[in-house]
């Protein structure tokens, strides 16, 4: 514990750690385990605590580059070590491939085991020479999942290993791993670096418009259709007034006067137990002749722990009856951080449908000359109750 300095007159010690690529100093009691320090001291709640006996694997993190149980590791024993949590793997190439494979293979349900499962799976992707199902199951045997039955998880890990070996990426030999417990060579580790190395944890500033690349590839996407009882020309003209659009969109706020091609603002959202206000900037584009447009933006929440980038393309066409309009939306987005654990594509699409219905009502009121609606908050309870009613109606309708 040479790097752990006892605080004078107290039972707490100041620990110097490198967490997700950033040097930190945190006070902790000598009996505290690493999981509590990460969650309570550093607000890194992606590290989940389950059994707290080292059995379930939900708290798995990387300690000096190797998987370790945070619930069994005294924080004081980690002084000077490098710790990587699931938040530190947001930009890691292997973890990104695993997240996509987990989504594709339906390898998660409640998501509680997923952070630890991803950390353990990443280690297998690095080390196993081939996609051997038996060895993957053995390697993941210390990570328990009560939802999936493991089949999707194993398929996802096998797929990533096979794809990487097929691209000519060899496994790590493991020769650099010394004997002894994980973290025994504190402060002097030789391990597989993250891809790219984690060099950010501080709250991120909103993306500059110049940083929004045309090559953006969203992780998820969906389409939405809005029908309005107003002429297409009037609808398209109204969509060009970003202040009106923000007033009609639940949860949206403007933080600066919009320019013709840029806007700065935020979106208040609550999904599951996590609430966030994303603030950022967006680039606007419109084609008057084709009656099409696009909004491409990015932002982070106040703590910088969750981030999103998205693009909405829209087209206004004549509706099914004369004098009406149909707005076709093509939405693509990427969500990272704690909020992503609850932002599953199916839930996002369902909630987007409820938001779009309220947005359509507000637009209709504007076009009809009704008093402008007050900026609407995103009421998750009302949206989820509406979703539940719709699902029940669909089930009973099929019965």
mmCIF file of C-alpha atoms in Angstrom:
data_model
loop_
_atom_site.group_PDB
_atom_site.id
_atom_site.type_symbol
_atom_site.label_atom_id
_atom_site.label_comp_id
_atom_site.label_asym_id
_atom_site.label_seq_id
_atom_site.Cartn_x
_atom_site.Cartn_y
_atom_site.Cartn_z
ATOM 1 C CA UNK A 1 0.000 0.000 0.000
ATOM 2 C CA UNK A 2 2.892 2.346 -0.603
ATOM 3 C CA UNK A 3 0.745 4.646 -2.740
ATOM 4 C CA UNK A 4 -2.064 4.738 -0.159
ATOM 5 C CA UNK A 5 -1.557 7.620 2.251
ATOM 6 C CA UNK A 6 -3.437 7.555 5.570
ATOM 7 C CA UNK A 7 -5.418 10.723 6.244
ATOM 8 C CA UNK A 8 -4.277 12.350 9.514
ATOM 9 C CA UNK A 9 -6.709 11.857 12.352
ATOM 10 C CA UNK A 10 -9.178 9.716 10.400
ATOM 11 C CA UNK A 11 -9.650 6.082 9.474
ATOM 12 C CA UNK A 12 -9.770 6.891 5.767
ATOM 13 C CA UNK A 13 -6.915 6.729 3.296
ATOM 14 C CA UNK A 14 -6.313 8.666 0.097
ATOM 15 C CA UNK A 15 -5.864 6.280 -2.819
ATOM 16 C CA UNK A 16 -4.055 7.311 -5.976
ATOM 17 C CA UNK A 17 -5.408 5.296 -8.916
ATOM 18 C CA UNK A 18 -5.600 5.498 -12.671
ATOM 19 C CA UNK A 19 -9.252 4.939 -13.547
ATOM 20 C CA UNK A 20 -10.275 4.691 -17.189
ATOM 21 C CA UNK A 21 -7.102 6.454 -18.239
ATOM 22 C CA UNK A 22 -7.409 9.343 -15.788
ATOM 23 C CA UNK A 23 -5.365 9.838 -12.622
ATOM 24 C CA UNK A 24 -7.689 10.164 -9.622
ATOM 25 C CA UNK A 25 -7.334 10.459 -5.869
ATOM 26 C CA UNK A 26 -10.181 9.195 -3.714
ATOM 27 C CA UNK A 27 -10.643 8.761 0.031
ATOM 28 C CA UNK A 28 -11.721 5.328 1.249
ATOM 29 C CA UNK A 29 -11.820 3.293 4.426
ATOM 30 C CA UNK A 30 -9.235 0.491 4.529
ATOM 31 C CA UNK A 31 -12.006 -2.127 4.584
ATOM 32 C CA UNK A 32 -13.735 -0.729 1.460
ATOM 33 C CA UNK A 33 -13.717 -2.927 -1.576
ATOM 34 C CA UNK A 34 -12.980 -1.583 -5.029
ATOM 35 C CA UNK A 35 -16.601 -1.875 -6.184
ATOM 36 C CA UNK A 36 -17.861 0.508 -3.493
ATOM 37 C CA UNK A 37 -15.081 2.995 -4.201
ATOM 38 C CA UNK A 38 -15.836 2.997 -7.929
ATOM 39 C CA UNK A 39 -19.589 3.357 -7.440
ATOM 40 C CA UNK A 40 -19.823 5.623 -4.381
ATOM 41 C CA UNK A 41 -16.559 7.514 -4.613
ATOM 42 C CA UNK A 42 -16.254 7.983 -8.379
ATOM 43 C CA UNK A 43 -19.904 7.600 -9.480
ATOM 44 C CA UNK A 44 -18.970 4.835 -11.939
ATOM 45 C CA UNK A 45 -22.172 2.861 -11.451
ATOM 46 C CA UNK A 46 -21.685 0.678 -14.513
ATOM 47 C CA UNK A 47 -19.813 -1.683 -12.190
ATOM 48 C CA UNK A 48 -22.727 -3.666 -10.732
ATOM 49 C CA UNK A 49 -22.684 -5.346 -7.333
ATOM 50 C CA UNK A 50 -24.560 -8.621 -7.064
ATOM 51 C CA UNK A 51 -23.539 -11.382 -4.673
ATOM 52 C CA UNK A 52 -20.536 -9.503 -3.190
ATOM 53 C CA UNK A 53 -18.936 -12.917 -2.670
ATOM 54 C CA UNK A 54 -17.029 -13.142 -5.960
ATOM 55 C CA UNK A 55 -19.492 -15.648 -7.409
ATOM 56 C CA UNK A 56 -21.740 -13.812 -9.883
ATOM 57 C CA UNK A 57 -19.143 -11.771 -11.806
ATOM 58 C CA UNK A 58 -21.371 -8.688 -12.194
ATOM 59 C CA UNK A 59 -18.639 -6.490 -10.663
ATOM 60 C CA UNK A 60 -15.845 -7.615 -13.010
ATOM 61 C CA UNK A 61 -13.443 -4.825 -13.995
ATOM 62 C CA UNK A 62 -9.971 -4.722 -15.517
ATOM 63 C CA UNK A 63 -7.235 -4.337 -12.917
ATOM 64 C CA UNK A 64 -3.882 -3.703 -14.556
ATOM 65 C CA UNK A 65 -5.472 -5.012 -17.748
ATOM 66 C CA UNK A 66 -6.783 -8.295 -16.337
ATOM 67 C CA UNK A 67 -10.334 -9.194 -15.223
ATOM 68 C CA UNK A 68 -10.817 -8.985 -11.449
ATOM 69 C CA UNK A 69 -13.747 -9.090 -9.035
ATOM 70 C CA UNK A 70 -14.225 -5.588 -7.660
ATOM 71 C CA UNK A 71 -16.250 -6.932 -4.718
ATOM 72 C CA UNK A 72 -13.372 -9.124 -3.502
ATOM 73 C CA UNK A 73 -10.587 -6.599 -4.076
ATOM 74 C CA UNK A 74 -9.672 -4.252 -1.239
ATOM 75 C CA UNK A 75 -9.431 -0.748 -2.630
ATOM 76 C CA UNK A 76 -6.297 -0.110 -0.568
ATOM 77 C CA UNK A 77 -4.551 -2.997 -2.324
ATOM 78 C CA UNK A 78 -5.105 -1.257 -5.668
ATOM 79 C CA UNK A 79 -3.135 1.884 -4.851
ATOM 80 C CA UNK A 80 -1.166 2.887 -7.930
ATOM 81 C CA UNK A 81 -2.949 0.392 -10.185
ATOM 82 C CA UNK A 82 -4.784 0.987 -13.456
ATOM 83 C CA UNK A 83 -8.513 0.230 -13.239
ATOM 84 C CA UNK A 84 -10.810 0.067 -16.262
ATOM 85 C CA UNK A 85 -14.567 -0.132 -15.780
ATOM 86 C CA UNK A 86 -17.257 -0.661 -18.390
ATOM 87 C CA UNK A 87 -17.463 3.131 -18.820
ATOM 88 C CA UNK A 88 -13.812 3.121 -19.877
ATOM 89 C CA UNK A 89 -14.579 0.705 -22.720
ATOM 90 C CA UNK A 90 -16.963 3.038 -24.558
ATOM 91 C CA UNK A 91 -14.366 3.765 -27.250
ATOM 92 C CA UNK A 92 -12.652 0.368 -27.170
ATOM 93 C CA UNK A 93 -12.794 -1.441 -30.516
ATOM 94 C CA UNK A 94 -13.188 -4.953 -29.068
ATOM 95 C CA UNK A 95 -15.896 -3.899 -26.639
ATOM 96 C CA UNK A 96 -17.682 -2.126 -29.489
ATOM 97 C CA UNK A 97 -17.705 -5.314 -31.555
ATOM 98 C CA UNK A 98 -18.972 -7.270 -28.558
ATOM 99 C CA UNK A 99 -21.777 -4.792 -27.868
ATOM 100 C CA UNK A 100 -22.936 -5.048 -31.474
ATOM 101 C CA UNK A 101 -22.770 -8.860 -31.335
ATOM 102 C CA UNK A 102 -24.644 -8.969 -28.002
ATOM 103 C CA UNK A 103 -27.390 -6.861 -29.552
ATOM 104 C CA UNK A 104 -27.486 -8.971 -32.704
ATOM 105 C CA UNK A 105 -27.567 -12.309 -30.851
ATOM 106 C CA UNK A 106 -30.041 -11.181 -28.149
ATOM 107 C CA UNK A 107 -27.371 -11.799 -25.518
ATOM 108 C CA UNK A 108 -28.901 -9.596 -22.826
ATOM 109 C CA UNK A 109 -32.270 -9.076 -21.215
ATOM 110 C CA UNK A 110 -32.302 -7.269 -17.864
ATOM 111 C CA UNK A 111 -28.710 -6.122 -18.468
ATOM 112 C CA UNK A 112 -27.502 -6.455 -14.874
ATOM 113 C CA UNK A 113 -24.785 -8.988 -15.672
ATOM 114 C CA UNK A 114 -23.859 -7.353 -18.985
ATOM 115 C CA UNK A 115 -21.055 -4.966 -17.858
ATOM 116 C CA UNK A 116 -19.128 -7.755 -16.142
ATOM 117 C CA UNK A 117 -19.939 -10.171 -18.957
ATOM 118 C CA UNK A 118 -18.521 -7.755 -21.546
ATOM 119 C CA UNK A 119 -15.311 -7.258 -19.562
ATOM 120 C CA UNK A 120 -14.830 -11.023 -19.234
ATOM 121 C CA UNK A 121 -15.754 -11.623 -22.884
ATOM 122 C CA UNK A 122 -13.246 -9.000 -24.036
ATOM 123 C CA UNK A 123 -10.494 -10.924 -22.261
ATOM 124 C CA UNK A 124 -11.541 -14.124 -24.087
ATOM 125 C CA UNK A 125 -11.530 -12.334 -27.438
ATOM 126 C CA UNK A 126 -7.969 -11.214 -26.746
ATOM 127 C CA UNK A 127 -6.671 -14.623 -25.634
ATOM 128 C CA UNK A 128 -8.495 -17.478 -27.391
ATOM 129 C CA UNK A 129 -6.923 -18.556 -30.684
ATOM 130 C CA UNK A 130 -10.236 -19.675 -32.177
ATOM 131 C CA UNK A 131 -13.970 -19.580 -31.533
ATOM 132 C CA UNK A 132 -14.100 -22.678 -29.350
ATOM 133 C CA UNK A 133 -17.533 -22.947 -27.709
ATOM 134 C CA UNK A 134 -16.342 -25.156 -24.851
ATOM 135 C CA UNK A 135 -13.484 -22.852 -23.901
ATOM 136 C CA UNK A 136 -15.757 -19.805 -24.118
ATOM 137 C CA UNK A 137 -18.286 -21.441 -21.790
ATOM 138 C CA UNK A 138 -15.499 -22.314 -19.353
ATOM 139 C CA UNK A 139 -14.097 -18.801 -19.582
ATOM 140 C CA UNK A 140 -17.493 -17.251 -18.849
ATOM 141 C CA UNK A 141 -18.405 -19.707 -16.095
ATOM 142 C CA UNK A 142 -17.573 -17.108 -13.451
ATOM 143 C CA UNK A 143 -20.177 -14.690 -14.850
ATOM 144 C CA UNK A 144 -23.745 -15.666 -14.032
ATOM 145 C CA UNK A 145 -26.817 -14.672 -16.068
ATOM 146 C CA UNK A 146 -30.309 -15.509 -14.849
ATOM 147 C CA UNK A 147 -32.091 -14.361 -18.021
ATOM 148 C CA UNK A 148 -30.590 -15.530 -21.296
ATOM 149 C CA UNK A 149 -29.544 -19.153 -20.833
ATOM 150 C CA UNK A 150 -26.077 -18.152 -22.141
ATOM 151 C CA UNK A 151 -26.666 -19.361 -25.714
ATOM 152 C CA UNK A 152 -26.827 -15.858 -27.190
ATOM 153 C CA UNK A 153 -23.852 -14.721 -25.124
ATOM 154 C CA UNK A 154 -21.709 -17.614 -26.322
ATOM 155 C CA UNK A 155 -22.771 -17.045 -29.948
ATOM 156 C CA UNK A 156 -21.864 -13.370 -29.675
ATOM 157 C CA UNK A 157 -18.383 -14.069 -28.296
ATOM 158 C CA UNK A 158 -17.764 -16.815 -30.866
ATOM 159 C CA UNK A 159 -18.788 -14.449 -33.670
ATOM 160 C CA UNK A 160 -16.403 -11.685 -32.566
ATOM 161 C CA UNK A 161 -13.470 -14.079 -32.163
ATOM 162 C CA UNK A 162 -14.140 -15.668 -35.579
ATOM 163 C CA UNK A 163 -14.457 -12.264 -37.275
ATOM 164 C CA UNK A 164 -11.243 -10.919 -35.750
ATOM 165 C CA UNK A 165 -9.239 -14.047 -36.552
ATOM 166 C CA UNK A 166 -10.696 -13.912 -40.050
ATOM 167 C CA UNK A 167 -9.323 -10.368 -40.391
ATOM 168 C CA UNK A 168 -5.869 -11.652 -39.441
ATOM 169 C CA UNK A 169 -5.846 -10.310 -35.860
ATOM 170 C CA UNK A 170 -3.934 -12.893 -33.767
ATOM 171 C CA UNK A 171 -4.652 -13.690 -30.111
ATOM 172 C CA UNK A 172 -2.531 -12.426 -27.236
ATOM 173 C CA UNK A 173 -0.115 -15.113 -26.099
ATOM 174 C CA UNK A 174 -0.482 -14.334 -22.417
ATOM 175 C CA UNK A 175 3.275 -14.700 -21.974
ATOM 176 C CA UNK A 176 3.503 -11.320 -20.268
ATOM 177 C CA UNK A 177 1.176 -12.426 -17.460
ATOM 178 C CA UNK A 178 3.239 -13.219 -14.375
ATOM 179 C CA UNK A 179 2.352 -15.671 -11.635
ATOM 180 C CA UNK A 180 0.445 -14.344 -8.659
ATOM 181 C CA UNK A 181 -2.930 -12.728 -8.087
ATOM 182 C CA UNK A 182 -4.336 -10.097 -10.395
ATOM 183 C CA UNK A 183 -2.868 -6.715 -9.495
ATOM 184 C CA UNK A 184 0.185 -8.205 -7.728
ATOM 185 C CA UNK A 185 2.539 -6.143 -9.909
ATOM 186 C CA UNK A 186 0.835 -2.902 -8.874
ATOM 187 C CA UNK A 187 1.792 0.173 -10.821
ATOM 188 C CA UNK A 188 4.073 -1.646 -13.245
ATOM 189 C CA UNK A 189 1.758 -3.538 -15.557
ATOM 190 C CA UNK A 190 2.355 -4.909 -19.023
ATOM 191 C CA UNK A 191 -1.011 -5.652 -20.555
ATOM 192 C CA UNK A 192 -2.997 -5.361 -23.758
ATOM 193 C CA UNK A 193 -3.851 -1.659 -24.143
ATOM 194 C CA UNK A 194 -7.367 -0.518 -24.902
ATOM 195 C CA UNK A 195 -8.112 0.232 -28.555
ATOM 196 C CA UNK A 196 -7.687 3.222 -28.648
ATOM 197 C CA UNK A 197 -6.159 3.946 -25.199
ATOM 198 C CA UNK A 198 -8.639 5.514 -22.794
ATOM 199 C CA UNK A 199 -7.633 9.137 -22.427
ATOM 200 C CA UNK A 200 -10.836 10.762 -21.351
ATOM 201 C CA UNK A 201 -13.179 10.672 -18.401
ATOM 202 C CA UNK A 202 -13.672 14.350 -17.713
ATOM 203 C CA UNK A 203 -17.076 15.723 -18.745
ATOM 204 C CA UNK A 204 -17.057 16.272 -22.466
ATOM 205 C CA UNK A 205 -17.932 19.591 -24.018
ATOM 206 C CA UNK A 206 -20.783 19.627 -26.509
ATOM 207 C CA UNK A 207 -19.644 18.627 -29.957
ATOM 208 C CA UNK A 208 -18.740 21.477 -32.254
ATOM 209 C CA UNK A 209 -20.677 21.583 -35.495
ATOM 210 C CA UNK A 210 -17.404 21.180 -37.368
ATOM 211 C CA UNK A 211 -16.848 17.878 -35.542
ATOM 212 C CA UNK A 212 -20.025 16.309 -36.948
ATOM 213 C CA UNK A 213 -18.820 14.024 -39.708
ATOM 214 C CA UNK A 214 -20.878 13.216 -42.776
ATOM 215 C CA UNK A 215 -19.511 9.679 -42.396
ATOM 216 C CA UNK A 216 -21.466 9.152 -39.147
ATOM 217 C CA UNK A 217 -22.794 5.586 -38.985
ATOM 218 C CA UNK A 218 -25.564 5.189 -36.392
ATOM 219 C CA UNK A 219 -25.684 2.100 -34.194
ATOM 220 C CA UNK A 220 -29.487 1.980 -34.290
ATOM 221 C CA UNK A 221 -32.206 3.407 -36.453
ATOM 222 C CA UNK A 222 -35.924 3.449 -37.116
ATOM 223 C CA UNK A 223 -38.468 5.184 -39.328
ATOM 224 C CA UNK A 224 -41.537 7.135 -38.273
ATOM 225 C CA UNK A 225 -44.475 8.573 -40.211
ATOM 226 C CA UNK A 226 -46.456 11.646 -39.091
ATOM 227 C CA UNK A 227 -49.787 12.549 -40.713
ATOM 228 C CA UNK A 228 -51.054 16.134 -40.449
ATOM 229 C CA UNK A 229 -54.316 17.660 -41.640
ATOM 230 C CA UNK A 230 -52.551 20.609 -43.254
ATOM 231 C CA UNK A 231 -51.011 21.287 -46.698
ATOM 232 C CA UNK A 232 -47.451 20.003 -47.254
ATOM 233 C CA UNK A 233 -46.156 23.512 -47.993
ATOM 234 C CA UNK A 234 -47.345 24.819 -44.634
ATOM 235 C CA UNK A 235 -45.937 21.848 -42.755
ATOM 236 C CA UNK A 236 -42.527 22.117 -44.428
ATOM 237 C CA UNK A 237 -42.390 25.857 -43.742
ATOM 238 C CA UNK A 238 -43.159 25.290 -40.056
ATOM 239 C CA UNK A 239 -40.442 22.631 -39.752
ATOM 240 C CA UNK A 240 -37.980 25.296 -40.874
ATOM 241 C CA UNK A 241 -38.716 27.352 -37.739
ATOM 242 C CA UNK A 242 -36.479 25.587 -35.220
ATOM 243 C CA UNK A 243 -37.821 27.592 -32.267
ATOM 244 C CA UNK A 244 -41.356 26.402 -33.013
ATOM 245 C CA UNK A 245 -40.169 22.827 -33.484
ATOM 246 C CA UNK A 246 -38.378 22.917 -30.108
ATOM 247 C CA UNK A 247 -41.515 24.287 -28.412
ATOM 248 C CA UNK A 248 -43.553 21.399 -29.838
ATOM 249 C CA UNK A 249 -41.065 18.607 -29.087
ATOM 250 C CA UNK A 250 -41.422 17.106 -25.576
ATOM 251 C CA UNK A 251 -38.293 17.706 -23.511
ATOM 252 C CA UNK A 252 -36.525 19.988 -26.005
ATOM 253 C CA UNK A 253 -34.979 23.326 -25.012
ATOM 254 C CA UNK A 254 -32.940 25.940 -26.877
ATOM 255 C CA UNK A 255 -29.937 27.441 -25.104
ATOM 256 C CA UNK A 256 -28.988 30.004 -27.760
ATOM 257 C CA UNK A 257 -30.609 31.857 -30.616
ATOM 258 C CA UNK A 258 -30.633 29.462 -33.596
ATOM 259 C CA UNK A 259 -28.775 30.323 -36.795
ATOM 260 C CA UNK A 260 -30.067 29.300 -40.250
ATOM 261 C CA UNK A 261 -27.818 26.242 -40.344
ATOM 262 C CA UNK A 262 -26.940 25.523 -36.698
ATOM 263 C CA UNK A 263 -28.721 25.229 -33.373
ATOM 264 C CA UNK A 264 -27.613 24.781 -29.775
ATOM 265 C CA UNK A 265 -29.854 23.261 -27.152
ATOM 266 C CA UNK A 266 -30.738 20.209 -25.146
ATOM 267 C CA UNK A 267 -33.162 17.368 -24.630
ATOM 268 C CA UNK A 268 -34.412 16.274 -21.216
ATOM 269 C CA UNK A 269 -34.994 12.547 -20.964
ATOM 270 C CA UNK A 270 -35.617 9.883 -18.362
ATOM 271 C CA UNK A 271 -35.314 6.203 -19.255
ATOM 272 C CA UNK A 272 -35.742 3.714 -16.456
ATOM 273 C CA UNK A 273 -34.035 4.963 -13.265
ATOM 274 C CA UNK A 274 -31.661 7.349 -15.070
ATOM 275 C CA UNK A 275 -32.496 10.943 -15.939
ATOM 276 C CA UNK A 276 -30.311 13.041 -18.203
ATOM 277 C CA UNK A 277 -30.313 16.373 -19.972
ATOM 278 C CA UNK A 278 -28.299 16.127 -23.160
ATOM 279 C CA UNK A 279 -26.818 19.431 -24.283
ATOM 280 C CA UNK A 280 -25.058 19.897 -27.579
ATOM 281 C CA UNK A 281 -25.159 21.370 -31.049
ATOM 282 C CA UNK A 282 -26.673 20.356 -34.354
ATOM 283 C CA UNK A 283 -26.233 21.145 -38.026
ATOM 284 C CA UNK A 284 -29.356 21.865 -40.091
ATOM 285 C CA UNK A 285 -29.914 21.338 -43.818
ATOM 286 C CA UNK A 286 -33.009 21.879 -45.992
ATOM 287 C CA UNK A 287 -33.903 21.429 -49.651
ATOM 288 C CA UNK A 288 -36.860 23.685 -50.414
ATOM 289 C CA UNK A 289 -37.509 22.211 -53.858
ATOM 290 C CA UNK A 290 -37.602 18.603 -52.679
ATOM 291 C CA UNK A 291 -39.201 19.490 -49.319
ATOM 292 C CA UNK A 292 -36.542 17.473 -47.473
ATOM 293 C CA UNK A 293 -34.283 18.273 -44.566
ATOM 294 C CA UNK A 294 -31.824 16.851 -42.062
ATOM 295 C CA UNK A 295 -30.697 17.500 -38.504
ATOM 296 C CA UNK A 296 -27.354 16.054 -37.382
ATOM 297 C CA UNK A 297 -26.347 16.667 -33.777
ATOM 298 C CA UNK A 298 -24.394 15.375 -30.804
ATOM 299 C CA UNK A 299 -24.353 16.076 -27.098
ATOM 300 C CA UNK A 300 -23.530 14.855 -23.611
ATOM 301 C CA UNK A 301 -25.333 14.889 -20.291
ATOM 302 C CA UNK A 302 -24.316 17.243 -17.495
ATOM 303 C CA UNK A 303 -21.855 14.767 -15.970
ATOM 304 C CA UNK A 304 -20.367 13.710 -19.283
ATOM 305 C CA UNK A 305 -21.128 10.058 -18.506
ATOM 306 C CA UNK A 306 -23.691 9.502 -21.268
ATOM 307 C CA UNK A 307 -23.315 10.781 -24.809
ATOM 308 C CA UNK A 308 -25.350 10.598 -27.976
ATOM 309 C CA UNK A 309 -25.044 11.433 -31.650
ATOM 310 C CA UNK A 310 -27.967 11.280 -34.011
ATOM 311 C CA UNK A 311 -29.265 12.233 -37.411
ATOM 312 C CA UNK A 312 -32.857 12.806 -38.470
ATOM 313 C CA UNK A 313 -33.747 13.010 -42.152
ATOM 314 C CA UNK A 314 -37.264 14.101 -43.060
ATOM 315 C CA UNK A 315 -39.378 14.399 -46.170
ATOM 316 C CA UNK A 316 -42.726 16.179 -46.430
ATOM 317 C CA UNK A 317 -45.100 14.784 -49.037
ATOM 318 C CA UNK A 318 -48.752 15.050 -49.886
ATOM 319 C CA UNK A 319 -50.922 13.045 -47.517
ATOM 320 C CA UNK A 320 -53.446 10.336 -48.377
ATOM 321 C CA UNK A 321 -56.213 12.922 -48.877
ATOM 322 C CA UNK A 322 -56.129 16.382 -50.538
ATOM 323 C CA UNK A 323 -54.920 19.176 -48.284
ATOM 324 C CA UNK A 324 -53.033 16.852 -45.901
ATOM 325 C CA UNK A 325 -49.338 16.157 -45.414
ATOM 326 C CA UNK A 326 -47.249 13.123 -44.513
ATOM 327 C CA UNK A 327 -43.858 13.570 -42.862
ATOM 328 C CA UNK A 328 -41.498 10.614 -43.232
ATOM 329 C CA UNK A 329 -38.722 10.495 -40.647
ATOM 330 C CA UNK A 330 -35.537 8.407 -40.857
ATOM 331 C CA UNK A 331 -33.836 8.424 -37.443
ATOM 332 C CA UNK A 332 -30.375 7.047 -36.686
ATOM 333 C CA UNK A 333 -28.601 7.365 -33.348
ATOM 334 C CA UNK A 334 -25.753 6.134 -31.174
ATOM 335 C CA UNK A 335 -26.026 6.184 -27.381
ATOM 336 C CA UNK A 336 -23.162 5.464 -24.981
ATOM 337 C CA UNK A 337 -22.771 5.529 -21.227
ATOM 338 C CA UNK A 338 -25.130 4.463 -18.407
ATOM 339 C CA UNK A 339 -28.264 5.559 -20.272
ATOM 340 C CA UNK A 340 -27.438 3.097 -23.049
ATOM 341 C CA UNK A 341 -28.131 0.217 -20.644
ATOM 342 C CA UNK A 342 -31.812 1.203 -20.672
ATOM 343 C CA UNK A 343 -32.020 2.577 -24.224
ATOM 344 C CA UNK A 344 -32.625 -0.705 -26.027
ATOM 345 C CA UNK A 345 -33.753 -0.213 -29.629
ATOM 346 C CA UNK A 346 -37.223 -1.692 -29.070
ATOM 347 C CA UNK A 347 -37.908 0.551 -26.079
ATOM 348 C CA UNK A 348 -36.555 3.600 -27.901
ATOM 349 C CA UNK A 349 -38.819 2.923 -30.905
ATOM 350 C CA UNK A 350 -41.883 2.513 -28.704
ATOM 351 C CA UNK A 351 -41.159 5.670 -26.745
ATOM 352 C CA UNK A 352 -40.384 7.542 -29.961
ATOM 353 C CA UNK A 353 -43.836 6.648 -31.233
ATOM 354 C CA UNK A 354 -45.448 8.195 -28.142
ATOM 355 C CA UNK A 355 -43.259 11.298 -28.395
ATOM 356 C CA UNK A 356 -44.055 11.620 -32.112
ATOM 357 C CA UNK A 357 -47.789 11.469 -31.368
ATOM 358 C CA UNK A 358 -47.500 14.363 -28.896
ATOM 359 C CA UNK A 359 -45.230 16.265 -31.268
ATOM 360 C CA UNK A 360 -47.805 15.838 -34.059
ATOM 361 C CA UNK A 361 -50.599 17.184 -31.841
ATOM 362 C CA UNK A 362 -48.498 20.216 -30.943
ATOM 363 C CA UNK A 363 -47.620 20.883 -34.598
ATOM 364 C CA UNK A 364 -51.279 20.594 -35.540
ATOM 365 C CA UNK A 365 -52.181 23.146 -32.865
ATOM 366 C CA UNK A 366 -49.594 25.575 -34.233
ATOM 367 C CA UNK A 367 -50.779 25.172 -37.793
ATOM 368 C CA UNK A 368 -54.398 25.598 -36.725
ATOM 369 C CA UNK A 369 -53.640 28.911 -35.019
ATOM 370 C CA UNK A 370 -54.255 27.584 -31.528
ATOM 371 C CA UNK A 371 -52.268 29.189 -28.699
ATOM 372 C CA UNK A 372 -48.697 27.957 -28.654
ATOM 373 C CA UNK A 373 -48.255 25.009 -26.267
ATOM 374 C CA UNK A 374 -45.967 25.402 -23.283
ATOM 375 C CA UNK A 375 -42.653 23.564 -23.629
ATOM 376 C CA UNK A 376 -43.497 19.966 -22.810
ATOM 377 C CA UNK A 377 -41.526 17.768 -20.450
ATOM 378 C CA UNK A 378 -40.889 14.146 -21.269
ATOM 379 C CA UNK A 379 -43.171 12.313 -18.843
ATOM 380 C CA UNK A 380 -41.838 8.736 -18.734
ATOM 381 C CA UNK A 381 -44.682 7.408 -16.577
ATOM 382 C CA UNK A 382 -47.332 8.652 -18.982
ATOM 383 C CA UNK A 383 -45.405 7.318 -21.963
ATOM 384 C CA UNK A 384 -44.859 3.887 -20.401
ATOM 385 C CA UNK A 385 -48.492 3.630 -19.262
ATOM 386 C CA UNK A 386 -49.574 4.439 -22.800
ATOM 387 C CA UNK A 387 -47.204 1.806 -24.136
ATOM 388 C CA UNK A 388 -48.559 -0.767 -21.674
ATOM 389 C CA UNK A 389 -52.139 0.018 -22.692
ATOM 390 C CA UNK A 390 -51.246 -0.372 -26.373
ATOM 391 C CA UNK A 391 -49.514 -3.714 -25.758
ATOM 392 C CA UNK A 392 -52.450 -5.047 -23.732
ATOM 393 C CA UNK A 393 -54.886 -3.951 -26.404
ATOM 394 C CA UNK A 394 -52.806 -5.725 -29.057
ATOM 395 C CA UNK A 395 -52.631 -8.934 -27.008
ATOM 396 C CA UNK A 396 -56.364 -9.037 -26.307
ATOM 397 C CA UNK A 397 -57.049 -8.162 -29.916
ATOM 398 C CA UNK A 398 -55.164 -11.256 -31.051
ATOM 399 C CA UNK A 399 -56.881 -13.497 -28.504
#
